[in-house]
PDB file of C-alpha atoms in Angstrom:
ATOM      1  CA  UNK S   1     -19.139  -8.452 -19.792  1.00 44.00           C
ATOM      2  CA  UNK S   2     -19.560  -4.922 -21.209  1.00 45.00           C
ATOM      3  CA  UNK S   3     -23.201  -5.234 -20.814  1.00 43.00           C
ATOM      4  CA  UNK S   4     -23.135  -6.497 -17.514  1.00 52.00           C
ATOM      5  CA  UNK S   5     -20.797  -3.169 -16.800  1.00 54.00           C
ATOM      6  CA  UNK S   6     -23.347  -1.103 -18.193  1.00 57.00           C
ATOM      7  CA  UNK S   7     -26.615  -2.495 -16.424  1.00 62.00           C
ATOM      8  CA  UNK S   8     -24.958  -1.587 -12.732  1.00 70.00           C
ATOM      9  CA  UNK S   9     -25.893   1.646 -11.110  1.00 76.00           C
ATOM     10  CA  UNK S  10     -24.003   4.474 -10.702  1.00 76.00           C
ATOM     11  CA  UNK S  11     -23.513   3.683  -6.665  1.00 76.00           C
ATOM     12  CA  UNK S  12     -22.184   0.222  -8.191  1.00 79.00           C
ATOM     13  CA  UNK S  13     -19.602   1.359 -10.239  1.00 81.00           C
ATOM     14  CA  UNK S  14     -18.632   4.109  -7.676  1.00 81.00           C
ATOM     15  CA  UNK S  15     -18.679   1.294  -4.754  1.00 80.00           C
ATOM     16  CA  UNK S  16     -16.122  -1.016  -7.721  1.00 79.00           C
ATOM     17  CA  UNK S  17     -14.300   2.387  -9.073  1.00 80.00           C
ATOM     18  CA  UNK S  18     -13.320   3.070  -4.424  1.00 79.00           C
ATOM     19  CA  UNK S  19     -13.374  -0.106  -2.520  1.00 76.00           C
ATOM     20  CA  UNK S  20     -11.916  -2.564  -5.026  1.00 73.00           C
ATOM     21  CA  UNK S  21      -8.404  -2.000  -6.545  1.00 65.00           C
ATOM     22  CA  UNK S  22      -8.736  -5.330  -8.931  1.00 69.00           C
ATOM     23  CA  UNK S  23      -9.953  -3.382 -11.778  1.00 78.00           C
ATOM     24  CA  UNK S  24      -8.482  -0.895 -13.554  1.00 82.00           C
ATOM     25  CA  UNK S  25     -10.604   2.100 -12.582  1.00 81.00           C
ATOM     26  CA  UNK S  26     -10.345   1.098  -8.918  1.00 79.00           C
ATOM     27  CA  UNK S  27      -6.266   0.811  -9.501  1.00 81.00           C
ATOM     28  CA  UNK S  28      -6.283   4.181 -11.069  1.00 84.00           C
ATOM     29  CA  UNK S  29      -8.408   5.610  -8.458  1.00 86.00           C
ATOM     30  CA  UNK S  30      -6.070   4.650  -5.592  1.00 82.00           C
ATOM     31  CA  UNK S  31      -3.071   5.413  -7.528  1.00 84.00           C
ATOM     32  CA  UNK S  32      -4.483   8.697  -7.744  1.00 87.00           C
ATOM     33  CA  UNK S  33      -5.532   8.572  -3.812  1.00 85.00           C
ATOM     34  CA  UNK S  34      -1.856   8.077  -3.545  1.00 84.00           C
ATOM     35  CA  UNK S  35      -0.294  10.553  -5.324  1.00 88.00           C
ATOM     36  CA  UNK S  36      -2.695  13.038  -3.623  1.00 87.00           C
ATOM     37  CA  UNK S  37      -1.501  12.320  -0.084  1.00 85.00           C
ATOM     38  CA  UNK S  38       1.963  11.880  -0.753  1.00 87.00           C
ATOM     39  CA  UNK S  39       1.636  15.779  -2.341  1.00 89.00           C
ATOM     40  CA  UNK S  40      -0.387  17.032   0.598  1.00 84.00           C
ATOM     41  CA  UNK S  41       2.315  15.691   3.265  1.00 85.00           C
ATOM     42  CA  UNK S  42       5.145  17.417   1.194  1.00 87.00           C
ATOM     43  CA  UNK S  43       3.408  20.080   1.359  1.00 84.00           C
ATOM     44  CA  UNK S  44       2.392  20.466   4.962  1.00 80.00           C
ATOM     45  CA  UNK S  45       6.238  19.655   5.480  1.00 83.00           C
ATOM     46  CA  UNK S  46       7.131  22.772   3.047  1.00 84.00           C
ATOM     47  CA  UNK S  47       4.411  24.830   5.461  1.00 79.00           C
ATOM     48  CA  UNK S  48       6.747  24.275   8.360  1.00 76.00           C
ATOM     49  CA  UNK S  49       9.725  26.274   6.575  1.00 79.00           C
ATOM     50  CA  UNK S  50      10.244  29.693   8.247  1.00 76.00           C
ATOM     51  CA  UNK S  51      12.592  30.293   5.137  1.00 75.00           C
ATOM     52  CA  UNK S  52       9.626  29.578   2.311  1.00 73.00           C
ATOM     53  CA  UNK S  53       8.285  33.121   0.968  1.00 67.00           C
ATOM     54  CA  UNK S  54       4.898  34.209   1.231  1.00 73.00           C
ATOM     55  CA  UNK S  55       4.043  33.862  -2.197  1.00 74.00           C
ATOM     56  CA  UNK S  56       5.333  29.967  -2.484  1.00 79.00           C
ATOM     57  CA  UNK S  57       2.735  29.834   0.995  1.00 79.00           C
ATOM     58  CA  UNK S  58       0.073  30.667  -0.894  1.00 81.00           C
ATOM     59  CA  UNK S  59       0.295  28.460  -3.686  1.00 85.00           C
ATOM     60  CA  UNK S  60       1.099  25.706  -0.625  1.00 84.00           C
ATOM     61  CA  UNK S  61      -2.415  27.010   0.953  1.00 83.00           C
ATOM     62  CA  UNK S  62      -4.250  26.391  -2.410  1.00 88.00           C
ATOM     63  CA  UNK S  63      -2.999  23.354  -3.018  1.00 88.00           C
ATOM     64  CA  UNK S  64      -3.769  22.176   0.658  1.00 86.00           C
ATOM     65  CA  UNK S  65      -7.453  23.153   0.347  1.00 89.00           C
ATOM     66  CA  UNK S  66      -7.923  21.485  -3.495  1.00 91.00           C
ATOM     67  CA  UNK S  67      -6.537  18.073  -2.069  1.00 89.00           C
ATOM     68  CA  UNK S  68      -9.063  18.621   1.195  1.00 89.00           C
ATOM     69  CA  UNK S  69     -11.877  19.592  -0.960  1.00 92.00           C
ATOM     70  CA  UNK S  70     -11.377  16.348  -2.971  1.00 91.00           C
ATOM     71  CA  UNK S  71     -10.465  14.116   0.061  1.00 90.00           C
ATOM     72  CA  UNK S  72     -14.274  15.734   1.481  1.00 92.00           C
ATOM     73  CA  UNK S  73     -16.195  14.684  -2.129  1.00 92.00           C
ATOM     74  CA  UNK S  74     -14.172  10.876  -1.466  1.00 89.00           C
ATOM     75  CA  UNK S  75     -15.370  10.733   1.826  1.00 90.00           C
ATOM     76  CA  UNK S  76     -18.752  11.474   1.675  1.00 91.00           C
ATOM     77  CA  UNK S  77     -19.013   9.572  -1.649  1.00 89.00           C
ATOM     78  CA  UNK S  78     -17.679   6.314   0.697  1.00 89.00           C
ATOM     79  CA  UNK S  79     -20.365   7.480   3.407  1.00 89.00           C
ATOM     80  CA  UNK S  80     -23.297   7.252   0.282  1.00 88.00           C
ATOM     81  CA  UNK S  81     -22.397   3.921  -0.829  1.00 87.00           C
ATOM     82  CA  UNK S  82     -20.944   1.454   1.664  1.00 84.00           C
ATOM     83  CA  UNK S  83     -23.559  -0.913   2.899  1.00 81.00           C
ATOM     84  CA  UNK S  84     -23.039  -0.261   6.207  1.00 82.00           C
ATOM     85  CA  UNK S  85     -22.316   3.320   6.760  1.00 84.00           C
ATOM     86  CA  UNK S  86     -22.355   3.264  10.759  1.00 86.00           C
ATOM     87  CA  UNK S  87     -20.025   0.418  11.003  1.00 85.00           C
ATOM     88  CA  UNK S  88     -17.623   2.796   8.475  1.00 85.00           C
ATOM     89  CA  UNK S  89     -18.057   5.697  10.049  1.00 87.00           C
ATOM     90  CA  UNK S  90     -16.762   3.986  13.146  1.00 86.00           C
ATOM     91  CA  UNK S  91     -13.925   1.841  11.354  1.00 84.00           C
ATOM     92  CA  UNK S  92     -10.504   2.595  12.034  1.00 80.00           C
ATOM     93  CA  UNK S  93     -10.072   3.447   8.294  1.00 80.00           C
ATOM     94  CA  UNK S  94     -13.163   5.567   8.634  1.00 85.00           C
ATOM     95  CA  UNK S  95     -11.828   7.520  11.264  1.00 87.00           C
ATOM     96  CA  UNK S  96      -8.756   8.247   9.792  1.00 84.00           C
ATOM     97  CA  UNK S  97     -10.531   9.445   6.759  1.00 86.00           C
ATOM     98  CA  UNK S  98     -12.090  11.740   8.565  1.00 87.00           C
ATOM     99  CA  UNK S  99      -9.229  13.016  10.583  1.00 83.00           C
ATOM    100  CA  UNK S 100      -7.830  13.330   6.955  1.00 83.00           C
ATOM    101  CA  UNK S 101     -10.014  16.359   6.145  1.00 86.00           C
ATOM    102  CA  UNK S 102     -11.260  17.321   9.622  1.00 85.00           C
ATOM    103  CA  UNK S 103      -8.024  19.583  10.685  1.00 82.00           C
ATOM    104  CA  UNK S 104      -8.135  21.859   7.528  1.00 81.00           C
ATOM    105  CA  UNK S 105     -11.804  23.073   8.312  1.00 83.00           C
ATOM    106  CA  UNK S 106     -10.781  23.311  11.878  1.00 83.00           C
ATOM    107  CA  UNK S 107      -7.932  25.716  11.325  1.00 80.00           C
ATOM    108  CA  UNK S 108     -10.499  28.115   9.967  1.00 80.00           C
ATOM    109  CA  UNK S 109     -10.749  29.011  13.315  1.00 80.00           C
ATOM    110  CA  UNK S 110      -7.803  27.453  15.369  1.00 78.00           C
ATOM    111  CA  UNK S 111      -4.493  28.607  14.299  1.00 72.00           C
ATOM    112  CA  UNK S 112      -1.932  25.782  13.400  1.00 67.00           C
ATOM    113  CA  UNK S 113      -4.592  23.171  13.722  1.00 65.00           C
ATOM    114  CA  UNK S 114      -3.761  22.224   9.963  1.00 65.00           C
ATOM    115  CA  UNK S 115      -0.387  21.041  10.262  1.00 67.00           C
ATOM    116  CA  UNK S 116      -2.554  17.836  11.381  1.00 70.00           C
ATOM    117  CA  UNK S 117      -3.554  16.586   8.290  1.00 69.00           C
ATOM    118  CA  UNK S 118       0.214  15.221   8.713  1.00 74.00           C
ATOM    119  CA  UNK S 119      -2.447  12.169   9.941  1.00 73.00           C
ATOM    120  CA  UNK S 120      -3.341  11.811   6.053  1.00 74.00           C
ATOM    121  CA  UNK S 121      -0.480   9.698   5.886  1.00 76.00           C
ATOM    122  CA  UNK S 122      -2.440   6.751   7.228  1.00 75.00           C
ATOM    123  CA  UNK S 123      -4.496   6.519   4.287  1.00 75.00           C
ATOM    124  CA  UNK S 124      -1.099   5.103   3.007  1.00 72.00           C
ATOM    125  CA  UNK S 125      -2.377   1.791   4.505  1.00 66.00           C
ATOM    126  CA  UNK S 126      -5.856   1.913   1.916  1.00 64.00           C
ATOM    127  CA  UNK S 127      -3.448   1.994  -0.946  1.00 62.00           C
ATOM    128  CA  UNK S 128      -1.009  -0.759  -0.230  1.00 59.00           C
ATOM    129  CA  UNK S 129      -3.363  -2.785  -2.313  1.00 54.00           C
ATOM    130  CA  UNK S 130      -2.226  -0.760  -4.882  1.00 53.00           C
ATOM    131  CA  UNK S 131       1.197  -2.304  -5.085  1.00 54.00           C
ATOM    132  CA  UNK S 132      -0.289  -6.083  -3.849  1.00 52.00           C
ATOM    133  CA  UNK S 133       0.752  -5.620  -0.748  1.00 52.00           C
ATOM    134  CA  UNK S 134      -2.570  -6.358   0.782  1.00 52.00           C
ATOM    135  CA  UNK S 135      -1.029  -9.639   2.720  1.00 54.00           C
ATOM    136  CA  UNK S 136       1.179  -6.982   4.868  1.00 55.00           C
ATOM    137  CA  UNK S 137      -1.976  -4.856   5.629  1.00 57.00           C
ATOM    138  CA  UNK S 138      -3.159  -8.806   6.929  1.00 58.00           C
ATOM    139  CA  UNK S 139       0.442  -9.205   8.839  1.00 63.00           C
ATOM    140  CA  UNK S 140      -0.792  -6.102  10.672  1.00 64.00           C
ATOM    141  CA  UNK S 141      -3.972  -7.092  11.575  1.00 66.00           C
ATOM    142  CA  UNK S 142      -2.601 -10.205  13.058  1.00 70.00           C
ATOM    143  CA  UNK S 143       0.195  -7.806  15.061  1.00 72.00           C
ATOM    144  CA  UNK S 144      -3.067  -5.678  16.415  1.00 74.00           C
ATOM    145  CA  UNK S 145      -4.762  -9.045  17.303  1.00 76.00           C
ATOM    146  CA  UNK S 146      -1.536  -9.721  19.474  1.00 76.00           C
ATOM    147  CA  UNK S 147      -1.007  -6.805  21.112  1.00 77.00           C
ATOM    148  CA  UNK S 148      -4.848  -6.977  22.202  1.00 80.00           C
ATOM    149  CA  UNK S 149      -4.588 -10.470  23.340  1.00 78.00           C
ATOM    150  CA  UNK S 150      -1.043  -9.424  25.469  1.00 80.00           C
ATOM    151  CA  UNK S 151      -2.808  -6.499  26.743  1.00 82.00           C
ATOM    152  CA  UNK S 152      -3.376  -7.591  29.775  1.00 85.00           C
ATOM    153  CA  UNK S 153      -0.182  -9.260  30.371  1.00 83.00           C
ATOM    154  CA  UNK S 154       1.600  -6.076  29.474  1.00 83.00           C
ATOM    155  CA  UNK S 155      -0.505  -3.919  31.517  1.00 86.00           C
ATOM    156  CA  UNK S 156       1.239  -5.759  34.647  1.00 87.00           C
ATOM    157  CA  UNK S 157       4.404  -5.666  33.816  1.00 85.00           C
ATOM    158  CA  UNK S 158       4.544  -1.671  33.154  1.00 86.00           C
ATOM    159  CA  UNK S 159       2.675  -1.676  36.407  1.00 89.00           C
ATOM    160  CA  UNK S 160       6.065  -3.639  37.768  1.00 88.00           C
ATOM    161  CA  UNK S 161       8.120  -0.810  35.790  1.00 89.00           C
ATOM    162  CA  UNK S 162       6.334   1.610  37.261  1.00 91.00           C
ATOM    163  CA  UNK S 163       6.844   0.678  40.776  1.00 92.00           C
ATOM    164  CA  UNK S 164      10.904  -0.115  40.103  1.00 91.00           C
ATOM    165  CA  UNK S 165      10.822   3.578  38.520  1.00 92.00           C
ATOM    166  CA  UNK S 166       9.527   5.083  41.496  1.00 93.00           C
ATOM    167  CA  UNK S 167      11.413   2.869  43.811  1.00 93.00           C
ATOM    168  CA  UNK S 168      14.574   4.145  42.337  1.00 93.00           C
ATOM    169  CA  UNK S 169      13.828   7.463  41.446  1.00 92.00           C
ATOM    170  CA  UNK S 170      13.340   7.991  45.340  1.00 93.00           C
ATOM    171  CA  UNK S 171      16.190   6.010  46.394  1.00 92.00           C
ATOM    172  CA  UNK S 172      18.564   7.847  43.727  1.00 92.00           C
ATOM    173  CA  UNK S 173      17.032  11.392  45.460  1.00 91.00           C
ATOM    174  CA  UNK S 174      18.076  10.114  48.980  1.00 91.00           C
ATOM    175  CA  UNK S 175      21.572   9.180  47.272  1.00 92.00           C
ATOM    176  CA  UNK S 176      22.648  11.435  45.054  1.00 90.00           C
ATOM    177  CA  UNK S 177      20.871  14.767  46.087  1.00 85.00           C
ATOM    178  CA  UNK S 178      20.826  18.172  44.985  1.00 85.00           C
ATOM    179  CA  UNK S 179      24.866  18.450  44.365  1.00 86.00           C
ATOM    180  CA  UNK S 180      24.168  15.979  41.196  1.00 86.00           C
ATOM    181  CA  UNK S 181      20.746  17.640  40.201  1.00 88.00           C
ATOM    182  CA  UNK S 182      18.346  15.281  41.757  1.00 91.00           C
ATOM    183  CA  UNK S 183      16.219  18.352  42.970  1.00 89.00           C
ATOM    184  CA  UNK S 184      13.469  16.446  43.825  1.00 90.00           C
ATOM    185  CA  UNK S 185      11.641  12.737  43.575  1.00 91.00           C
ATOM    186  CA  UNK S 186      10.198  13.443  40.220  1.00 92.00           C
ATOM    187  CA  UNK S 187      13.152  15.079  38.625  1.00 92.00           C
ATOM    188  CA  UNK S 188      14.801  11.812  40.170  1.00 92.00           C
ATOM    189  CA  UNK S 189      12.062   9.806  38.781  1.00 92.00           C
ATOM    190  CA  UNK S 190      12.034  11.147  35.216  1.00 92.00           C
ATOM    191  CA  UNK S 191      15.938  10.377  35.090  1.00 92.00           C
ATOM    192  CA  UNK S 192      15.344   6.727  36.074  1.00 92.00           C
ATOM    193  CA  UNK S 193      12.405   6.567  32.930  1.00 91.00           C
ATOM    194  CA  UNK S 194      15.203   7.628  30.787  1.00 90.00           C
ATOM    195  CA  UNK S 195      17.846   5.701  32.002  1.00 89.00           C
ATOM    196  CA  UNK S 196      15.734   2.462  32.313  1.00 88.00           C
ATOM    197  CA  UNK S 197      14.592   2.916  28.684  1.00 84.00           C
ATOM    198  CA  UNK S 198      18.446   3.289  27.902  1.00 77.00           C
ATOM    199  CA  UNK S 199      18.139   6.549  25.707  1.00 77.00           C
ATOM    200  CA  UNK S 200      20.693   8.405  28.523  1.00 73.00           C
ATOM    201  CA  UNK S 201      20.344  12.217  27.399  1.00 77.00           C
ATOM    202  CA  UNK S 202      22.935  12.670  30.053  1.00 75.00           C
ATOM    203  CA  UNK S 203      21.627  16.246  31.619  1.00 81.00           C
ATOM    204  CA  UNK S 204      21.482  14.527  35.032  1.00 86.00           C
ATOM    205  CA  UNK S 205      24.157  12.084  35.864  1.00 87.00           C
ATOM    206  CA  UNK S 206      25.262  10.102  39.838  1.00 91.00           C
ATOM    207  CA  UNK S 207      28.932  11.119  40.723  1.00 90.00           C
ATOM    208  CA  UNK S 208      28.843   9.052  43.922  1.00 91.00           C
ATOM    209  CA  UNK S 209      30.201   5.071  43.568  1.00 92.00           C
ATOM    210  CA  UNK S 210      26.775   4.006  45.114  1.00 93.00           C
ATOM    211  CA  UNK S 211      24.283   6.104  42.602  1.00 91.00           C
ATOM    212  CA  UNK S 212      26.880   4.958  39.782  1.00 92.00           C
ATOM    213  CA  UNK S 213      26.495   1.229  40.953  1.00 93.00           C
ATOM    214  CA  UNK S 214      22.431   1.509  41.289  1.00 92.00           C
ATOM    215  CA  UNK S 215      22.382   3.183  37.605  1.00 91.00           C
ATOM    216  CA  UNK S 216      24.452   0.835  36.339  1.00 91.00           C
ATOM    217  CA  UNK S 217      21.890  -2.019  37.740  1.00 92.00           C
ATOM    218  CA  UNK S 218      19.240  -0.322  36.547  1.00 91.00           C
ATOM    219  CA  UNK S 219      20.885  -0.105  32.777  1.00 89.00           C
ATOM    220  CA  UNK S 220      20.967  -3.395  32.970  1.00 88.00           C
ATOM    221  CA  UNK S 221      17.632  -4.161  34.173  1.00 88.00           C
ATOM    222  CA  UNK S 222      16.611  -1.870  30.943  1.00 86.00           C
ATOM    223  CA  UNK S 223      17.076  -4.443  28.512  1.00 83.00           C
ATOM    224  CA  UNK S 224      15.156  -6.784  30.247  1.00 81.00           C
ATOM    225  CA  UNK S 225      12.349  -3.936  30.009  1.00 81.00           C
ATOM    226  CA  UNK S 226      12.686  -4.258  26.032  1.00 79.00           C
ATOM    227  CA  UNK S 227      12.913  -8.194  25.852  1.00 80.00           C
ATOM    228  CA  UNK S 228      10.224  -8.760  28.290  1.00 81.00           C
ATOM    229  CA  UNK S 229       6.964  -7.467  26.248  1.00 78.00           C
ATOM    230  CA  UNK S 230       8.491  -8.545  23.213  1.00 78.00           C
ATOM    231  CA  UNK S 231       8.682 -11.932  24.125  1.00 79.00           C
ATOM    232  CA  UNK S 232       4.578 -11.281  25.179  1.00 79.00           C
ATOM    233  CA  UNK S 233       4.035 -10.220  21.685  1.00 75.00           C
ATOM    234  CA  UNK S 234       6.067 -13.120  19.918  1.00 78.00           C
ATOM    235  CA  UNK S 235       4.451 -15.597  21.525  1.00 77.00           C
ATOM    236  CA  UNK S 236       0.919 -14.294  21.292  1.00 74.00           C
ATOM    237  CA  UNK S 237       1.959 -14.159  17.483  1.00 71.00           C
ATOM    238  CA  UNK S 238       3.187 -17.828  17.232  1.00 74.00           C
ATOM    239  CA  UNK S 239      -0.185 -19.013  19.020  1.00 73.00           C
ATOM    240  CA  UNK S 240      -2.388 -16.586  16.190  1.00 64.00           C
ATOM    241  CA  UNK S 241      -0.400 -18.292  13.225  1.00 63.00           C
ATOM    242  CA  UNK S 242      -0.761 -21.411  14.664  1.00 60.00           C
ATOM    243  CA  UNK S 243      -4.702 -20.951  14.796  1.00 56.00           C
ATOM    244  CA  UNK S 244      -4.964 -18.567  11.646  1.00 52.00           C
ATOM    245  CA  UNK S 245      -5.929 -21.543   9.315  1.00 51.00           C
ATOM    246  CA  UNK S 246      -8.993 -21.930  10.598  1.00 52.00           C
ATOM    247  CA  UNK S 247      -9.517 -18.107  10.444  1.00 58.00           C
ATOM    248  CA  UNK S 248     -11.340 -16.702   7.108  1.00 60.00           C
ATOM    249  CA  UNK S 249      -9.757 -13.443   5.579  1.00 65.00           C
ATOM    250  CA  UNK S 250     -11.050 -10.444   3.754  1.00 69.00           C
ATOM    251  CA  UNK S 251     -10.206 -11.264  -0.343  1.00 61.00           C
ATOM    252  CA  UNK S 252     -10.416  -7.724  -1.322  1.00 61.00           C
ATOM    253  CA  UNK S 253      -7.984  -6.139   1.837  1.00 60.00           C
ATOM    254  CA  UNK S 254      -7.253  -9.441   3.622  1.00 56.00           C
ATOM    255  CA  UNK S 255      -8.631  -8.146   7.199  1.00 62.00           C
ATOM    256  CA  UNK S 256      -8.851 -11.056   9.532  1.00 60.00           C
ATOM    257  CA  UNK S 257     -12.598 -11.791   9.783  1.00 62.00           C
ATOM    258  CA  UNK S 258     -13.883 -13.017  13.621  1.00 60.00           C
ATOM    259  CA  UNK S 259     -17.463 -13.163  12.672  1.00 61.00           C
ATOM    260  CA  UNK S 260     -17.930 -16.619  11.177  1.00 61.00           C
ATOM    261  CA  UNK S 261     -21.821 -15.649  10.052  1.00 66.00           C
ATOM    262  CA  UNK S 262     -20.534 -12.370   8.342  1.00 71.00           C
ATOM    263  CA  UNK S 263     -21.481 -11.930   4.439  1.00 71.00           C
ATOM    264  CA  UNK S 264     -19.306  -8.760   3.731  1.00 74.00           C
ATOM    265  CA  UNK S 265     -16.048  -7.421   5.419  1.00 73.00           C
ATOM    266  CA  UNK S 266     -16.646  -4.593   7.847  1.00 66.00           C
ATOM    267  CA  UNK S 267     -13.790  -2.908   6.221  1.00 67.00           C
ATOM    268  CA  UNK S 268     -14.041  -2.786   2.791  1.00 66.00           C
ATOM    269  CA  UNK S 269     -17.714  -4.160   1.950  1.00 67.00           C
ATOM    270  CA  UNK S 270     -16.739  -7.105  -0.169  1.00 68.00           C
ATOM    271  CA  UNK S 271     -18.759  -9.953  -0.485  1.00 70.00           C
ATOM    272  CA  UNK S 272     -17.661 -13.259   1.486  1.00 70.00           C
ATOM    273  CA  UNK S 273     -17.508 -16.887   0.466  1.00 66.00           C
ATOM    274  CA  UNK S 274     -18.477 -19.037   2.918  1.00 60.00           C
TER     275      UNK S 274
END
C-alpha cells in the first residue's frame, strides 16, 4: 500500500488529499477548509461592528485577505486537477467557490463589495462529508430534483396569487381609501402581499367592517398559499423516493447521478461502478 502511495503523481495525491474525505489527509484537509470559513464569516460579521476599533479592523482585514489568498491557491489547485475542468467551473459547487474569493478582489475597487464573501458559507455543504453527513447533502439533491420537477406547477399557482393580490389590492384601494393609508393601488397591493403571506407588519390596517371582512378572507386564504406548494413539493418527493432505487448515487458525495453511461461524478470526479 505504501508503495502504491508513493508511485501516484503529485496531481493524484492532490486530486485524493481535495476531493475525497475517506482518507486521512483528505479529512484533515476539509477539516481545515472548515475551520477556515467558519473564521472568515466571524470575521466579516466582526467587520460590520461600528463599535470595533481601527486597529482590531486591521488585523480583521489581514486575516480576511490570508483566508482569500488560500481559498484562491484551493481553487485554482481544483481547476488543475479535476478531470473535467469546464463541467467544474460551471458546477454549482464551482461557482460558489468562486464567488468565495471573487468579492475580496472586487472590493479593491468597489467599496463594501467584501462583506459578500458572507457567500463562503456555502462551502459548508463540501465539508458535511467531513462529519458523514454526505446522505443529507443526497436528501438535498433529491429536494432540488423536486422543486425542478414542481416548477412548473408552482409557476401557475403564484401566477393565481398574483392575480388574487392584485384583485384585492385594487378592491381594498376602492374600499378603504386614503383615510386608512391605501394611497394608491400598489401601496394597496404591497399590503395584500404582506397580509396574504400572514407576516402583518401592521403599518397599514382597514377600519371599515367591509375592508376588515375582505382582510380577514384573505388571512385565511394565506394559509392555503403555504399548504398549497408544499403539498406540490411533498408529493413530487414521495414519487422521487419511490423511483430512487433504480437511481445510482455518487459514493464519494452521494449526488444523484441521471446519466446512466457516466464513469465519474460531475461533482466530485470519483470513479463510478457500474
Amino acid at each position: 500500500m505504501g508503495t502504491d502511495q508513493k508511485s501516484l503523481s503529485l496531481k493524484e495525491k492532490l486530486f485524493i488529499i481535495i476531493f475525497k474525505a475517506d482518507t486521512r489527509a483528505g479529512r484533515a484537509f476539509d477539516i481545515a477548509l472548515l475551520w477556515l470559513i467558519l473564521i472568515s464569516i466571524l470575521s466579516i460579521f466582526l467587520e460590520s461592528l461600528p463599535s470595533l476599533s481601527k486597529d482590531y479592523l486591521e488585523y480583521l482585514y489581514w486575516i480576511e485577505w490570508v483566508i482569500t489568498v488560500l481559498f484562491t491557491i484551493e481553487y485554482i489547485a481544483r481547476i488543475c486537477i479535476v478531470r473535467s475542468k469546464l463541467k467544474y467551473l460551471k458546477s454549482f459547487f464551482g461557482i460558489i467557490d468562486l464567488l468565495a474569493i471573487l468579492p475580496a478582489y472586487l472590493s479593491i475597487f468597489i467599496a463594501g463589495s467584501q462583506f459578500a464573501l458572507i457567500l463562503r458559507i456555502f462551502r459548508l455543504l463540501r465539508v458535511f462529508r467531513v462529519l458523514n453527513l454526505g446522505r443529507y447533502v443526497g436528501e438535498s439533491y433529491s429536494l432540488l430534483n423536486a422543486l425542478k420537477a414542481s416548477r412548473f406547477k408552482i409557476t401557475v399557482f403564484l401566477e393565481a396569487v398574483l392575480v388574487i393580490v392584485v384583485i384585492v389590492g385594487t378592491l381594498m384601494y376602492l374600499i378603504e381609501g386614503e383615510i386608512s393609508g391605501f394611497d394608491s393601488i400598489p401601496i394597496s397591493v404591497y399590503w395584500t402581499i404582506v397580509t396574504l403571506t400572514t407576516v402583518g407588519f401592521g403599518d397599514i390596517t382597514p377600519i371599515t367592517p367591509l375592508g376588515r371582512v375582505v382582510a380577514s378572507l384573505l388571512m385565511l386564504l394565506g394559509y392555503g398559499v403555504i399548504a398549497v406548494p408544499t403539498g406540490i413539493v411533498s408529493s413530487e418527493l414521495a414519487r422521487t423516493r419511490s423511483t430512487k432505487g433504480n437511481e445510482r448515487s455518487c459514493p464519494s458525495c452521494s449526488i444523484i447521478i441521471e446519466d446512466e453511461d457516466a464513469n465519474y461524478c460531475k461533482n466530485c470526479g470519483q470513479e463510478l461502478e457500474h
